[in-house]
Amino acid sequence: MKRMRWLALVSVIALVLAACGGDGTGDTTTTAGETTTTAGGTTTSVEPDPDFEGRVLDAGGCDYGGRVEKITALDEFTVEFDLCGPHPAFLAQIAFGVFGIQPEEHLEATGGAPLDNPIGTGPYVLQEWVRGDSVVYQRFDDYYGTVAPHQTAVLRWATESAGRLTELAAGTADGITFPGTEDLEDIEANPDLVLLDKPEPNIFYMGFTNTFAPWDDVRVRQAVALGIDRQRIVDTFYPEGSETASHFTPCVVENGCEGESWYEFDVEAAQQLLADAGLADGFETTIYYRDVTRGYLPTPGDVAADIQAQLQENLNITASIEQMESAEFIQQSSAGNLDGIHLLGWTGDYPHVTNFLDFHFADTNLQFGDPHPEIYEALNEASQLADAAEAAPLYETANNAIKELVPMVPIAHSAAFFAAAADVDGAYAPPWGQVMFNFWDNGTDTLVFYQGNEPISLYCADETDGESLRACAQVVEALYSYTQEGEVQPQLAEECVPNDDLSVWTCSLRQGVLFHDGSTFDANDVVASFTAGLDASSPLHTGNSGVFEYYDYLWNGLINAPESDG
Amino acid sequence: MTKEITGRHSRRMSRSEAIEMLEAQAAGPERLFEHPMSQWRLALRRFRERKSGMLGLGIVVFLILVAVFAPLIAPYEPNQVLIGREDVGPREPPCVHILGCDESLPQHILGTDANVRDEFSRVIYGSRVSLSLGFFTVTLALVVGSTIGAIAGYRGGWLDNILMRLMDVILGFPSLLLAIAIVMVLGRGLQNALLAIAVVTMPGYARVMRAQVLAIKESDYVSASQALGASPTRILIRRVIPNAMTPIVVLATLGVATAILEAAGLSFLGLGAQPPTAEWGTMLASERNNVFTSPHLVFFPGLAIMITVLGFNLMGDGLRDALDPSLNK
């Protein structure tokens, strides 16, 4: 009889809780039998596991030069990041999709390479990756956040922007990335379509690798910096709202535009510099690029042709154009293997100047050849400072050194756009992070979205391209994320709190969150995911290429990295 | 005639001249008295009677004239960027003053391309690239392919087997795919595209030539030449190949059209002509994204390719009918 009374009481409480559970649009987080509602979804009660053994990723100190000293699972739902110094951009950084969390067991089962079968906590479960055709997702009904209004989401790709627009106009797509500049007016004029402003900070630049002649001579690089009419490129090939770059980093990013503005177009000075370098008659070189439309480079072939024409006309430099396959181009340019000029760009991953400058000009980056201490020493020092005002003089030094040494020529900060069908509710294009399909409602059971290329893999800890990151983001989530407006917000963490000098960050994790395989998210999954990316000696450190480029640069180097030959 | 060969006071004939004379006798009295040009004159007369063939010839001659006199016809250099020189932007539509375009605007009868270059000038100069590529490709394929086919057919045996199986292997691949593979190995560019197309079209000439040689080498006049002691090389060069050329000429004429198309295809894929070369396939490729917004930039290079291919095809058909009237029956 007593047992029956208990059952009745529990039933009543359960009914009350169910009645108060909301409409599924708000987050409900339950901790140790207690339910609280936050911004976004429903989770179940979780009792603390007394037998929990927390994983630890221990670098054994900071002598290896990286940023992470130790990552510890303090308890089932608390993770502590002990860093080697202050890290003011920590939250913005861990919101980046490459730091997505997958189940510890899944990483172990796949040998650290869940390349086509990621398991996450996101709004979609990966159903199938049809190579060469599409990635198909099914709605994750147990998602704690905003559950997708449609059952199926399909991510497809078409290299040509015209192809993507054709699909959109035909009604076979609900949204597309980066329509061509020439199509923007037509989209705006079409009542069935909507142009989505994507206020992403980006930069398009032409880079040189200073280990190849004649780019080893700073006067040659300066000559090109002076001899290219960048305004002409922006006026001719970029959409309205784009601007000629005064600095490598867009000025919307704090401290991005400290220091002197870039060189003005001056053909005579450029020719004089070439003459001083003994190349008054010019020379032959190659312009490398990939024919992939990006927000920062809407018409790659046309821009390459114009740079070719300007080099010939202004500086008597005869350049051939070599279009490369996208992955090969990224690999070769990143490794500093391209002997000519490479046309590349960057779209910000998180809202901090380190995301632009530190990645490109760090002492570990070989893209522009031998790194310049005049640049990276100032950047290293600045990245340790929490106070932006205090860091400003260091960024001024770094930006001035970039201008003086010209590892690349910044050309344009481009306006960028997505497009969507007008009947899609909630369509948006975020400045940071990836567009999440669960906010798009086309009123049917299937949402179709087109991007420029096929993902390289679906294990984004070891990928860098936007196409892969967009595909991963639907499945795998990180501790933090970005709102549609670009603000940093907690995702799998409820909050991460720093110590006074910002060198230790303690993250309280969201409880009761389920992975798509039914397992429960906990602190060990966080440590295991970071171990797979950061610890080069871990058996989980496999990935796709094994480079883990973002882990390497954003955490300033990998733990237990093998000695380089050089 | 015998006296002339053996007479003491006359010039002594060389051995080759003697063989030629005797071969002519062996070929029969008609051959001896036949006017050497009459067969071609007959063919020419037949060709003239075919209006489509004459139209094709007219197109080809016109294109050759355009290519030769391109600097006089084109108002601009093909790679001249007009930014800052004229008040004109990228992908401007055609502007022809006599058709009502505002006189204050610079005249560009086919508009401008994405890099603000005069489209008409680029189309005109494109004829140089396409025609020369077509001619050189076919010449190379014809010379090498015909030689292989002639040797294989005349020599026979194991050499025939090896050479023709080699040709079969090449024919086993789709021609454009093989051309792409060859260019990927040799590297992008017009010259390598030319080589690649020559390689993939060569087996056609080899097979036709071999078939001709197999038939001709059984002829009486070839047997007579052999009986008179002519060397195989001499028989092949002087007797067999000249008589086997008729279908080769037709094939070559049609082959120019195919070569131009394949070159345009390679350039469209970015493997042939490289920017800023004004080549029709490259021009098509660079504007393939703008079919709806700037159709003129796709239409005119495409039209140029179509007219050129049509011209060579019509001419080839006419030649085939003229040179081998039996096909018409």
GROMACS .gro file of N, CA and C in nm, chain B residues 136-272:
model
  411
  702PHE      N    1   4.669   2.198  -8.746
  702PHE     CA    2   4.791   2.132  -8.697
  702PHE      C    3   4.759   1.994  -8.638
  703THR      N    4   4.649   1.987  -8.566
  703THR     CA    5   4.613   1.860  -8.504
  703THR      C    6   4.589   1.754  -8.611
  704VAL      N    7   4.510   1.792  -8.710
  704VAL     CA    8   4.477   1.696  -8.815
  704VAL      C    9   4.602   1.658  -8.895
  705THR      N   10   4.686   1.756  -8.923
  705THR     CA   11   4.808   1.726  -8.997
  705THR      C   12   4.893   1.625  -8.921
  706LEU      N   13   4.909   1.649  -8.793
  706LEU     CA   14   4.989   1.558  -8.712
  706LEU      C   15   4.928   1.418  -8.707
  707ALA      N   16   4.797   1.415  -8.681
  707ALA     CA   17   4.730   1.286  -8.671
  707ALA      C   18   4.732   1.214  -8.806
  708LEU      N   19   4.715   1.290  -8.912
  708LEU     CA   20   4.712   1.231  -9.046
  708LEU      C   21   4.848   1.170  -9.081
  709VAL      N   22   4.952   1.248  -9.061
  709VAL     CA   23   5.086   1.200  -9.099
  709VAL      C   24   5.124   1.076  -9.018
  710VAL      N   25   5.110   1.086  -8.887
  710VAL     CA   26   5.152   0.973  -8.803
  710VAL      C   27   5.057   0.854  -8.821
  711GLY      N   28   4.927   0.881  -8.818
  711GLY     CA   29   4.828   0.773  -8.828
  711GLY      C   30   4.836   0.702  -8.963
  712SER      N   31   4.846   0.780  -9.070
  712SER     CA   32   4.853   0.720  -9.203
  712SER      C   33   4.979   0.638  -9.219
  713THR      N   34   5.088   0.688  -9.167
  713THR     CA   35   5.214   0.614  -9.178
  713THR      C   36   5.203   0.480  -9.106
  714ILE      N   37   5.146   0.485  -8.985
  714ILE     CA   38   5.130   0.360  -8.910
  714ILE      C   39   5.039   0.263  -8.985
  715GLY      N   40   4.927   0.316  -9.036
  715GLY     CA   41   4.833   0.231  -9.107
  715GLY      C   42   4.893   0.172  -9.234
  716ALA      N   43   4.969   0.253  -9.306
  716ALA     CA   44   5.030   0.206  -9.430
  716ALA      C   45   5.133   0.097  -9.404
  717ILE      N   46   5.216   0.120  -9.304
  717ILE     CA   47   5.318   0.020  -9.271
  717ILE      C   48   5.251  -0.110  -9.225
  718ALA      N   49   5.153  -0.093  -9.137
  718ALA     CA   50   5.085  -0.212  -9.085
  718ALA      C   51   5.017  -0.289  -9.197
  719GLY      N   52   4.949  -0.218  -9.284
  719GLY     CA   53   4.877  -0.286  -9.391
  719GLY      C   54   4.969  -0.350  -9.493
  720TYR      N   55   5.073  -0.281  -9.526
  720TYR     CA   56   5.161  -0.332  -9.632
  720TYR      C   57   5.253  -0.442  -9.580
  721ARG      N   58   5.304  -0.421  -9.458
  721ARG     CA   59   5.399  -0.518  -9.404
  721ARG      C   60   5.327  -0.643  -9.352
  722GLY      N   61   5.211  -0.621  -9.288
  722GLY     CA   62   5.133  -0.734  -9.236
  722GLY      C   63   5.206  -0.806  -9.123
  723GLY      N   64   5.158  -0.924  -9.089
  723GLY     CA   65   5.225  -1.008  -8.991
  723GLY      C   66   5.224  -0.950  -8.851
  724TRP      N   67   5.332  -0.978  -8.779
  724TRP     CA   68   5.338  -0.937  -8.639
  724TRP      C   69   5.340  -0.785  -8.623
  725LEU      N   70   5.403  -0.716  -8.718
  725LEU     CA   71   5.409  -0.570  -8.707
  725LEU      C   72   5.268  -0.511  -8.721
  726ASP      N   73   5.193  -0.566  -8.814
  726ASP     CA   74   5.053  -0.525  -8.831
  726ASP      C   75   4.976  -0.546  -8.701
  727ASN      N   76   4.999  -0.665  -8.644
  727ASN     CA   77   4.927  -0.697  -8.521
  727ASN      C   78   4.959  -0.599  -8.409
  728ILE      N   79   5.086  -0.575  -8.391
  728ILE     CA   80   5.128  -0.486  -8.282
  728ILE      C   81   5.073  -0.345  -8.303
  729LEU      N   82   5.096  -0.292  -8.424
  729LEU     CA   83   5.055  -0.154  -8.449
  729LEU      C   84   4.903  -0.137  -8.438
  730MET      N   85   4.830  -0.231  -8.495
  730MET     CA   86   4.685  -0.212  -8.494
  730MET      C   87   4.624  -0.240  -8.356
  731ARG      N   88   4.686  -0.329  -8.281
  731ARG     CA   89   4.635  -0.349  -8.145
  731ARG      C   90   4.660  -0.224  -8.062
  732LEU      N   91   4.773  -0.162  -8.089
  732LEU     CA   92   4.803  -0.035  -8.020
  732LEU      C   93   4.695   0.069  -8.054
  733MET      N   94   4.661   0.072  -8.181
  733MET     CA   95   4.555   0.166  -8.223
  733MET      C   96   4.421   0.128  -8.158
  734ASP      N   97   4.397  -0.002  -8.149
  734ASP     CA   98   4.272  -0.048  -8.086
  734ASP      C   99   4.264  -0.006  -7.939
  735VAL      N  100   4.379  -0.012  -7.874
  735VAL     CA  101   4.382   0.029  -7.733
  735VAL      C  102   4.342   0.176  -7.722
  736ILE      N  103   4.399   0.258  -7.811
  736ILE     CA  104   4.365   0.401  -7.807
  736ILE      C  105   4.217   0.422  -7.838
  737LEU      N  106   4.169   0.345  -7.937
  737LEU     CA  107   4.028   0.358  -7.974
  737LEU      C  108   3.935   0.308  -7.863
  738GLY      N  109   3.989   0.225  -7.776
  738GLY     CA  110   3.908   0.167  -7.668
  738GLY      C  111   3.865   0.269  -7.565
  739PHE      N  112   3.935   0.382  -7.563
  739PHE     CA  113   3.898   0.487  -7.467
  739PHE      C  114   3.806   0.589  -7.533
  740PRO      N  115   3.713   0.644  -7.458
  740PRO     CA  116   3.639   0.760  -7.512
  740PRO      C  117   3.741   0.870  -7.541
  741SER      N  118   3.731   0.928  -7.662
  741SER     CA  119   3.839   1.015  -7.707
  741SER      C  120   3.863   1.134  -7.615
  742LEU      N  121   3.754   1.196  -7.568
  742LEU     CA  122   3.773   1.315  -7.485
  742LEU      C  123   3.836   1.278  -7.351
  743LEU      N  124   3.794   1.164  -7.297
  743LEU     CA  125   3.852   1.121  -7.168
  743LEU      C  126   4.000   1.093  -7.183
  744LEU      N  127   4.035   1.027  -7.294
  744LEU     CA  128   4.177   0.998  -7.316
  744LEU      C  129   4.256   1.127  -7.336
  745ALA      N  130   4.195   1.219  -7.409
  745ALA     CA  131   4.262   1.349  -7.430
  745ALA      C  132   4.283   1.419  -7.296
  746ILE      N  133   4.183   1.412  -7.209
  746ILE     CA  134   4.197   1.474  -7.077
  746ILE      C  135   4.310   1.409  -6.999
  747ALA      N  136   4.315   1.275  -7.007
  747ALA     CA  137   4.420   1.204  -6.934
  747ALA      C  138   4.558   1.244  -6.987
  748ILE      N  139   4.570   1.253  -7.118
  748ILE     CA  140   4.700   1.289  -7.177
  748ILE      C  141   4.741   1.430  -7.135
  749VAL      N  142   4.644   1.521  -7.140
  749VAL     CA  143   4.676   1.659  -7.101
  749VAL      C  144   4.713   1.666  -6.954
  750MET      N  145   4.647   1.586  -6.872
  750MET     CA  146   4.681   1.588  -6.730
  750MET      C  147   4.824   1.541  -6.708
  751VAL      N  148   4.868   1.447  -6.793
  751VAL     CA  149   5.006   1.398  -6.780
  751VAL      C  150   5.104   1.501  -6.835
  752LEU      N  151   5.072   1.554  -6.952
  752LEU     CA  152   5.166   1.647  -7.017
  752LEU      C  153   5.160   1.787  -6.956
  753GLY      N  154   5.046   1.819  -6.898
  753GLY     CA  155   5.027   1.955  -6.844
  753GLY      C  156   4.930   2.032  -6.930
  754ARG      N  157   4.863   2.130  -6.866
  754ARG     CA  158   4.764   2.208  -6.939
  754ARG      C  159   4.831   2.294  -7.044
  755GLY      N  160   4.753   2.337  -7.141
  755GLY     CA  161   4.805   2.430  -7.240
  755GLY      C  162   4.765   2.387  -7.379
  756LEU      N  163   4.774   2.485  -7.469
  756LEU     CA  164   4.728   2.464  -7.606
  756LEU      C  165   4.809   2.358  -7.679
  757GLN      N  166   4.941   2.364  -7.665
  757GLN     CA  167   5.027   2.269  -7.737
  757GLN      C  168   4.999   2.126  -7.693
  758ASN      N  169   4.986   2.108  -7.564
  758ASN     CA  170   4.961   1.973  -7.514
  758ASN      C  171   4.821   1.926  -7.551
  759ALA      N  172   4.727   2.019  -7.557
  759ALA     CA  173   4.593   1.982  -7.604
  759ALA      C  174   4.598   1.937  -7.748
  760LEU      N  175   4.678   2.008  -7.828
  760LEU     CA  176   4.695   1.971  -7.969
  760LEU      C  177   4.751   1.830  -7.981
  761LEU      N  178   4.855   1.802  -7.903
  761LEU     CA  179   4.914   1.669  -7.904
  761LEU      C  180   4.813   1.562  -7.862
  762ALA      N  181   4.739   1.593  -7.757
  762ALA     CA  182   4.643   1.496  -7.703
  762ALA      C  183   4.536   1.463  -7.806
  763ILE      N  184   4.485   1.566  -7.871
  763ILE     CA  185   4.379   1.542  -7.971
  763ILE      C  186   4.436   1.466  -8.090
  764ALA      N  187   4.559   1.500  -8.126
  764ALA     CA  188   4.623   1.427  -8.237
  764ALA      C  189   4.635   1.278  -8.203
  765VAL      N  190   4.673   1.249  -8.081
  765VAL     CA  191   4.690   1.109  -8.041
  765VAL      C  192   4.557   1.034  -8.046
  766VAL      N  193   4.451   1.099  -7.994
  766VAL     CA  194   4.323   1.026  -7.987
  766VAL      C  195   4.256   1.013  -8.124
  767THR      N  196   4.291   1.100  -8.219
  767THR     CA  197   4.229   1.089  -8.352
  767THR      C  198   4.313   1.008  -8.449
  768MET      N  199   4.436   0.985  -8.412
  768MET     CA  200   4.530   0.913  -8.500
  768MET      C  201   4.480   0.774  -8.542
  769PRO      N  202   4.423   0.694  -8.454
  769PRO     CA  203   4.383   0.559  -8.494
  769PRO      C  204   4.284   0.556  -8.610
  770GLY      N  205   4.200   0.659  -8.620
  770GLY     CA  206   4.105   0.665  -8.731
  770GLY      C  207   4.178   0.666  -8.864
  771TYR      N  208   4.281   0.749  -8.873
  771TYR     CA  209   4.358   0.756  -8.997
  771TYR      C  210   4.433   0.625  -9.022
  772ALA      N  211   4.485   0.569  -8.914
  772ALA     CA  212   4.561   0.444  -8.928
  772ALA      C  213   4.472   0.332  -8.981
  773ARG      N  214   4.353   0.323  -8.930
  773ARG     CA  215   4.264   0.213  -8.972
  773ARG      C  216   4.220   0.230  -9.117
  774VAL      N  217   4.182   0.353  -9.151
  774VAL     CA  218   4.138   0.376  -9.289
  774VAL      C  219   4.252   0.351  -9.386
  775MET      N  220   4.370   0.400  -9.351
  775MET     CA  221   4.485   0.381  -9.440
  775MET      C  222   4.519   0.233  -9.454
  776ARG      N  223   4.514   0.162  -9.346
  776ARG     CA  224   4.547   0.020  -9.351
  776ARG      C  225   4.448  -0.054  -9.441
  777ALA      N  226   4.321  -0.023  -9.425
  777ALA     CA  227   4.220  -0.089  -9.509
  777ALA      C  228   4.245  -0.061  -9.656
  778GLN      N  229   4.279   0.063  -9.685
  778GLN     CA  230   4.307   0.099  -9.824
  778GLN      C  231   4.429   0.024  -9.876
  779VAL      N  232   4.531   0.020  -9.794
  779VAL     CA  233   4.655  -0.044  -9.836
  779VAL      C  234   4.633  -0.193  -9.859
  780LEU      N  235   4.556  -0.255  -9.773
  780LEU     CA  236   4.529  -0.399  -9.788
  780LEU      C  237   4.461  -0.426  -9.922
  781ALA      N  238   4.374  -0.336  -9.966
  781ALA     CA  239   4.307  -0.357 -10.094
  781ALA      C  240   4.401  -0.328 -10.210
  782ILE      N  241   4.475  -0.217 -10.195
  782ILE     CA  242   4.557  -0.172 -10.307
  782ILE      C  243   4.678  -0.263 -10.330
  783LYS      N  244   4.729  -0.320 -10.224
  783LYS     CA  245   4.852  -0.398 -10.242
  783LYS      C  246   4.827  -0.527 -10.321
  784GLU      N  247   4.702  -0.562 -10.337
  784GLU     CA  248   4.669  -0.679 -10.420
  784GLU      C  249   4.648  -0.640 -10.566
  785SER      N  250   4.659  -0.513 -10.596
  785SER     CA  251   4.633  -0.466 -10.733
  785SER      C  252   4.741  -0.516 -10.828
  786ASP      N  253   4.704  -0.521 -10.956
  786ASP     CA  254   4.798  -0.569 -11.056
  786ASP      C  255   4.920  -0.479 -11.068
  787TYR      N  256   4.897  -0.349 -11.062
  787TYR     CA  257   5.011  -0.259 -11.081
  787TYR      C  258   5.109  -0.267 -10.964
  788VAL      N  259   5.059  -0.304 -10.847
  788VAL     CA  260   5.152  -0.324 -10.736
  788VAL      C  261   5.231  -0.454 -10.757
  789SER      N  262   5.157  -0.557 -10.803
  789SER     CA  263   5.225  -0.684 -10.831
  789SER      C  264   5.330  -0.665 -10.939
  790ALA      N  265   5.294  -0.581 -11.036
  790ALA     CA  266   5.389  -0.557 -11.146
  790ALA      C  267   5.513  -0.486 -11.094
  791SER      N  268   5.490  -0.390 -11.007
  791SER     CA  269   5.605  -0.318 -10.950
  791SER      C  270   5.694  -0.411 -10.872
  792GLN      N  271   5.629  -0.501 -10.798
  792GLN     CA  272   5.707  -0.598 -10.721
  792GLN      C  273   5.786  -0.687 -10.818
  793ALA      N  274   5.721  -0.728 -10.926
  793ALA     CA  275   5.787  -0.816 -11.021
  793ALA      C  276   5.904  -0.747 -11.088
  794LEU      N  277   5.891  -0.619 -11.102
  794LEU     CA  278   5.999  -0.544 -11.166
  794LEU      C  279   6.112  -0.510 -11.069
  795GLY      N  280   6.094  -0.545 -10.944
  795GLY     CA  281   6.203  -0.529 -10.849
  795GLY      C  282   6.201  -0.402 -10.768
  796ALA      N  283   6.087  -0.333 -10.771
  796ALA     CA  284   6.079  -0.211 -10.689
  796ALA      C  285   6.085  -0.248 -10.540
  797SER      N  286   6.149  -0.164 -10.463
  797SER     CA  287   6.160  -0.192 -10.320
  797SER      C  288   6.025  -0.170 -10.252
  798PRO      N  289   6.000  -0.239 -10.141
  798PRO     CA  290   5.872  -0.220 -10.071
  798PRO      C  291   5.845  -0.074 -10.035
  799THR      N  292   5.949  -0.004  -9.992
  799THR     CA  293   5.932   0.136  -9.954
  799THR      C  294   5.886   0.218 -10.073
  800ARG      N  295   5.950   0.191 -10.183
  800ARG     CA  296   5.916   0.266 -10.305
  800ARG      C  297   5.773   0.236 -10.348
  801ILE      N  298   5.737   0.110 -10.343
  801ILE     CA  299   5.600   0.072 -10.382
  801ILE      C  300   5.499   0.140 -10.290
  802LEU      N  301   5.532   0.139 -10.162
  802LEU     CA  302   5.440   0.197 -10.064
  802LEU      C  303   5.422   0.347 -10.088
  803ILE      N  304   5.537   0.413 -10.110
  803ILE     CA  305   5.532   0.559 -10.122
  803ILE      C  306   5.479   0.603 -10.258
  804ARG      N  307   5.523   0.535 -10.361
  804ARG     CA  308   5.489   0.583 -10.497
  804ARG      C  309   5.361   0.522 -10.553
  805ARG      N  310   5.327   0.405 -10.509
  805ARG     CA  311   5.211   0.339 -10.570
  805ARG      C  312   5.092   0.326 -10.474
  806VAL      N  313   5.120   0.285 -10.355
  806VAL     CA  314   5.009   0.253 -10.265
  806VAL      C  315   4.949   0.377 -10.199
  807ILE      N  316   5.031   0.451 -10.128
  807ILE     CA  317   4.979   0.564 -10.050
  807ILE      C  318   4.905   0.667 -10.138
  808PRO      N  319   4.963   0.707 -10.250
  808PRO     CA  320   4.888   0.806 -10.330
  808PRO      C  321   4.749   0.757 -10.370
  809ASN      N  322   4.737   0.628 -10.396
  809ASN     CA  323   4.606   0.575 -10.435
  809ASN      C  324   4.513   0.551 -10.317
  810ALA      N  325   4.567   0.562 -10.197
  810ALA     CA  326   4.484   0.539 -10.078
  810ALA      C  327   4.442   0.670 -10.012
  811MET      N  328   4.479   0.782 -10.072
  811MET     CA  329   4.460   0.909 -10.002
  811MET      C  330   4.318   0.965 -10.006
  812THR      N  331   4.240   0.920 -10.102
  812THR     CA  332   4.107   0.981 -10.118
  812THR      C  333   4.025   0.978  -9.988
  813PRO      N  334   4.002   0.863  -9.928
  813PRO     CA  335   3.923   0.866  -9.803
  813PRO      C  336   3.994   0.937  -9.689
  814ILE      N  337   4.127   0.939  -9.695
  814ILE     CA  338   4.202   1.008  -9.589
  814ILE      C  339   4.177   1.159  -9.596
  815VAL      N  340   4.172   1.210  -9.717
  815VAL     CA  341   4.148   1.353  -9.734
  815VAL      C  342   4.010   1.389  -9.679
  816VAL      N  343   3.913   1.305  -9.710
  816VAL     CA  344   3.777   1.331  -9.659
  816VAL      C  345   3.776   1.325  -9.507
  817LEU      N  346   3.841   1.221  -9.457
  817LEU     CA  347   3.846   1.205  -9.311
  817LEU      C  348   3.913   1.325  -9.244
  818ALA      N  349   4.019   1.373  -9.308
  818ALA     CA  350   4.093   1.487  -9.250
  818ALA      C  351   4.006   1.612  -9.247
  819THR      N  352   3.931   1.631  -9.353
  819THR     CA  353   3.847   1.751  -9.359
  819THR      C  354   3.743   1.748  -9.247
  820LEU      N  355   3.681   1.632  -9.232
  820LEU     CA  356   3.585   1.619  -9.123
  820LEU      C  357   3.656   1.623  -8.988
  821GLY      N  358   3.780   1.574  -8.988
  821GLY     CA  359   3.858   1.569  -8.863
  821GLY      C  360   3.892   1.707  -8.810
  822VAL      N  361   3.906   1.805  -8.900
  822VAL     CA  362   3.935   1.941  -8.853
  822VAL      C  363   3.821   1.989  -8.763
  823ALA      N  364   3.699   1.961  -8.808
  823ALA     CA  365   3.583   2.002  -8.727
  823ALA      C  366   3.585   1.933  -8.591
  824THR      N  367   3.613   1.803  -8.594
  824THR     CA  368   3.617   1.729  -8.467
  824THR      C  369   3.727   1.783  -8.377
  825ALA      N  370   3.842   1.810  -8.437
  825ALA     CA  371   3.955   1.860  -8.357
  825ALA      C  372   3.923   1.994  -8.294
  826ILE      N  373   3.857   2.081  -8.370
  826ILE     CA  374   3.821   2.212  -8.316
  826ILE      C  375   3.722   2.196  -8.200
  827LEU      N  376   3.629   2.104  -8.217
  827LEU     CA  377   3.532   2.080  -8.111
  827LEU      C  378   3.599   2.024  -7.985
  828GLU      N  379   3.688   1.929  -8.007
  828GLU     CA  380   3.755   1.868  -7.891
  828GLU      C  381   3.847   1.968  -7.822
  829ALA      N  382   3.912   2.050  -7.902
  829ALA     CA  383   3.999   2.153  -7.842
  829ALA      C  384   3.916   2.250  -7.759
  830ALA      N  385   3.800   2.287  -7.815
  830ALA     CA  386   3.712   2.376  -7.740
  830ALA      C  387   3.666   2.308  -7.611
  831GLY      N  388   3.639   2.178  -7.623
  831GLY     CA  389   3.598   2.103  -7.504
  831GLY      C  390   3.706   2.100  -7.399
  832LEU      N  391   3.829   2.076  -7.442
  832LEU     CA  392   3.940   2.075  -7.346
  832LEU      C  393   3.960   2.213  -7.284
  833SER      N  394   3.949   2.314  -7.367
  833SER     CA  395   3.964   2.450  -7.314
  833SER      C  396   3.851   2.483  -7.218
  834PHE      N  397   3.731   2.435  -7.251
  834PHE     CA  398   3.617   2.458  -7.162
  834PHE      C  399   3.643   2.397  -7.025
  835LEU      N  400   3.713   2.283  -7.028
  835LEU     CA  401   3.743   2.216  -6.901
  835LEU      C  402   3.867   2.276  -6.833
  836GLY      N  403   3.925   2.376  -6.897
  836GLY     CA  404   4.042   2.441  -6.837
  836GLY      C  405   4.172   2.370  -6.868
  837LEU      N  406   4.169   2.279  -6.965
  837LEU     CA  407   4.289   2.201  -6.993
  837LEU      C  408   4.358   2.246  -7.122
  838GLY      N  409   4.289   2.321  -7.203
  838GLY     CA  410   4.347   2.363  -7.330
  838GLY      C  411   4.408   2.501  -7.319
   0.00000   0.00000   0.00000
